Amino acid sequence: MQARASRRGYEVECFERVQAVDEALASGHPQAFITDIRLPDADGLSVVDMLARRSIAIPVIAMTAYSNLDQAVSAFQKGVFEYLPKTFDLDQVIPWSSARRGQEDGFRSRPQR
């Protein structure tokens, strides 16, 4: 997904751990956020709480290979904008993010570290 978004001209920054996201948010924030539900160091939905604590209001799209109804309900209750089962087409994600932000470049972020 990172390569496809980059080829379309979006700046993408990827993180393998929630702790790295928290550190990056200290110096700025993206216009949208896509997270996997299962990450090595925490539940990917913890990013929603992290953004709220920092008063960052951006669309969060959660994805998972292990979709179930309880998890989807929990994600929406936390404030996730969209919940997608893997695999999905990037074309599904960009319009949602752009519509939510009211702009076409919904995935612009800082360069990859």
mmCIF file of C-alpha atoms in Angstrom, residues 10-112:
data_model
loop_
_atom_site.group_PDB
_atom_site.id
_atom_site.type_symbol
_atom_site.label_atom_id
_atom_site.label_comp_id
_atom_site.label_asym_id
_atom_site.label_seq_id
_atom_site.Cartn_x
_atom_site.Cartn_y
_atom_site.Cartn_z
ATOM 1 C CA TYR A 10 1.194 10.917 -1.765
ATOM 2 C CA GLU A 11 3.812 11.329 0.925
ATOM 3 C CA VAL A 12 3.588 8.299 3.200
ATOM 4 C CA GLU A 13 5.229 7.536 6.505
ATOM 5 C CA CYS A 14 5.017 4.009 7.888
ATOM 6 C CA PHE A 15 5.491 2.768 11.417
ATOM 7 C CA GLU A 16 5.694 -0.767 12.738
ATOM 8 C CA ARG A 17 5.003 0.160 16.338
ATOM 9 C CA VAL A 18 2.560 2.428 18.140
ATOM 10 C CA GLN A 19 5.402 3.910 20.188
ATOM 11 C CA ALA A 20 7.015 5.203 16.978
ATOM 12 C CA VAL A 21 3.718 6.855 16.001
ATOM 13 C CA ASP A 22 3.544 8.586 19.364
ATOM 14 C CA GLU A 23 7.087 9.915 18.951
ATOM 15 C CA ALA A 24 6.375 11.170 15.413
ATOM 16 C CA LEU A 25 3.176 12.933 16.506
ATOM 17 C CA ALA A 26 5.239 15.055 18.884
ATOM 18 C CA SER A 27 6.633 16.952 15.897
ATOM 19 C CA GLY A 28 3.577 17.105 13.629
ATOM 20 C CA HIS A 29 0.749 15.036 12.281
ATOM 21 C CA PRO A 30 -0.561 13.588 9.027
ATOM 22 C CA GLN A 31 -3.819 14.485 7.338
ATOM 23 C CA ALA A 32 -5.090 10.905 7.638
ATOM 24 C CA PHE A 33 -4.011 7.731 9.381
ATOM 25 C CA ILE A 34 -4.313 4.077 8.367
ATOM 26 C CA THR A 35 -3.603 1.481 11.007
ATOM 27 C CA ASP A 36 -3.657 -2.261 11.249
ATOM 28 C CA ILE A 37 -5.640 -3.539 14.213
ATOM 29 C CA ARG A 38 -2.843 -5.889 15.224
ATOM 30 C CA LEU A 39 0.553 -4.300 15.794
ATOM 31 C CA PRO A 40 3.591 -5.779 17.551
ATOM 32 C CA ASP A 41 3.496 -3.507 20.594
ATOM 33 C CA ALA A 42 -0.182 -2.541 21.012
ATOM 34 C CA ASP A 43 -3.676 -2.641 19.625
ATOM 35 C CA GLY A 44 -3.712 -0.464 16.515
ATOM 36 C CA LEU A 45 -6.864 1.225 17.786
ATOM 37 C CA SER A 46 -4.801 2.761 20.573
ATOM 38 C CA VAL A 47 -3.704 5.265 17.911
ATOM 39 C CA VAL A 48 -7.228 6.731 18.033
ATOM 40 C CA ASP A 49 -6.811 7.432 21.758
ATOM 41 C CA MET A 50 -3.349 8.859 21.136
ATOM 42 C CA LEU A 51 -4.690 11.275 18.527
ATOM 43 C CA ALA A 52 -7.542 12.332 20.821
ATOM 44 C CA ARG A 53 -5.138 13.065 23.697
ATOM 45 C CA ARG A 54 -3.220 15.352 21.357
ATOM 46 C CA SER A 55 -6.443 16.952 20.018
ATOM 47 C CA ILE A 56 -5.624 15.780 16.492
ATOM 48 C CA ALA A 57 -8.829 15.335 14.503
ATOM 49 C CA ILE A 58 -8.008 13.341 11.378
ATOM 50 C CA PRO A 59 -9.702 10.373 9.745
ATOM 51 C CA VAL A 60 -8.428 7.025 11.002
ATOM 52 C CA ILE A 61 -8.950 3.984 8.827
ATOM 53 C CA ALA A 62 -8.452 0.629 10.533
ATOM 54 C CA MET A 63 -7.663 -2.510 8.585
ATOM 55 C CA THR A 64 -7.416 -6.112 9.635
ATOM 56 C CA ALA A 65 -7.039 -9.627 8.289
ATOM 57 C CA TYR A 66 -8.979 -10.927 11.301
ATOM 58 C CA SER A 67 -12.268 -9.068 11.002
ATOM 59 C CA ASN A 68 -15.134 -9.772 13.361
ATOM 60 C CA LEU A 69 -18.277 -7.887 14.293
ATOM 61 C CA ASP A 70 -17.282 -7.089 17.903
ATOM 62 C CA GLN A 71 -13.979 -5.652 16.751
ATOM 63 C CA ALA A 72 -15.669 -3.561 14.052
ATOM 64 C CA VAL A 73 -18.196 -2.167 16.550
ATOM 65 C CA SER A 74 -15.395 -1.353 18.988
ATOM 66 C CA ALA A 75 -13.433 0.418 16.254
ATOM 67 C CA PHE A 76 -16.389 2.612 15.301
ATOM 68 C CA GLN A 77 -17.153 3.375 18.948
ATOM 69 C CA LYS A 78 -13.578 4.614 19.362
ATOM 70 C CA GLY A 79 -14.068 6.960 16.423
ATOM 71 C CA VAL A 80 -12.555 5.092 13.491
ATOM 72 C CA PHE A 81 -13.750 6.623 10.237
ATOM 73 C CA GLU A 82 -13.683 3.339 8.303
ATOM 74 C CA TYR A 83 -12.945 -0.299 9.094
ATOM 75 C CA LEU A 84 -11.682 -2.439 6.221
ATOM 76 C CA PRO A 85 -10.925 -6.138 5.936
ATOM 77 C CA LYS A 86 -7.639 -6.895 4.192
ATOM 78 C CA THR A 87 -7.157 -6.878 1.282
ATOM 79 C CA PHE A 88 -8.663 -3.712 -0.075
ATOM 80 C CA ASP A 89 -8.005 -1.426 -2.996
ATOM 81 C CA LEU A 90 -6.293 1.881 -2.287
ATOM 82 C CA ASP A 91 -8.952 3.533 -4.462
ATOM 83 C CA GLN A 92 -11.449 2.646 -1.718
ATOM 84 C CA VAL A 93 -9.490 4.542 0.908
ATOM 85 C CA ILE A 94 -8.474 7.806 -0.770
ATOM 86 C CA PRO A 95 -12.018 9.064 -1.498
ATOM 87 C CA TRP A 96 -13.125 8.427 2.109
ATOM 88 C CA SER A 97 -10.184 10.260 3.532
ATOM 89 C CA SER A 98 -10.469 13.131 1.090
ATOM 90 C CA ALA A 99 -14.197 13.533 1.670
ATOM 91 C CA ARG A 100 -13.675 13.602 5.415
ATOM 92 C CA ARG A 101 -10.935 16.208 5.181
ATOM 93 C CA GLY A 102 -12.569 18.182 2.371
ATOM 94 C CA GLN A 103 -9.482 17.988 0.213
ATOM 95 C CA GLU A 104 -7.886 15.755 -2.384
ATOM 96 C CA ASP A 105 -4.569 15.128 -0.660
ATOM 97 C CA GLY A 106 -5.923 13.282 2.356
ATOM 98 C CA PHE A 107 -2.871 11.113 2.782
ATOM 99 C CA ARG A 108 -0.131 13.701 2.688
ATOM 100 C CA SER A 109 2.281 13.225 5.548
ATOM 101 C CA ARG A 110 5.954 13.647 6.273
ATOM 102 C CA PRO A 111 8.587 11.709 4.297
ATOM 103 C CA GLN A 112 9.425 8.166 5.346
#
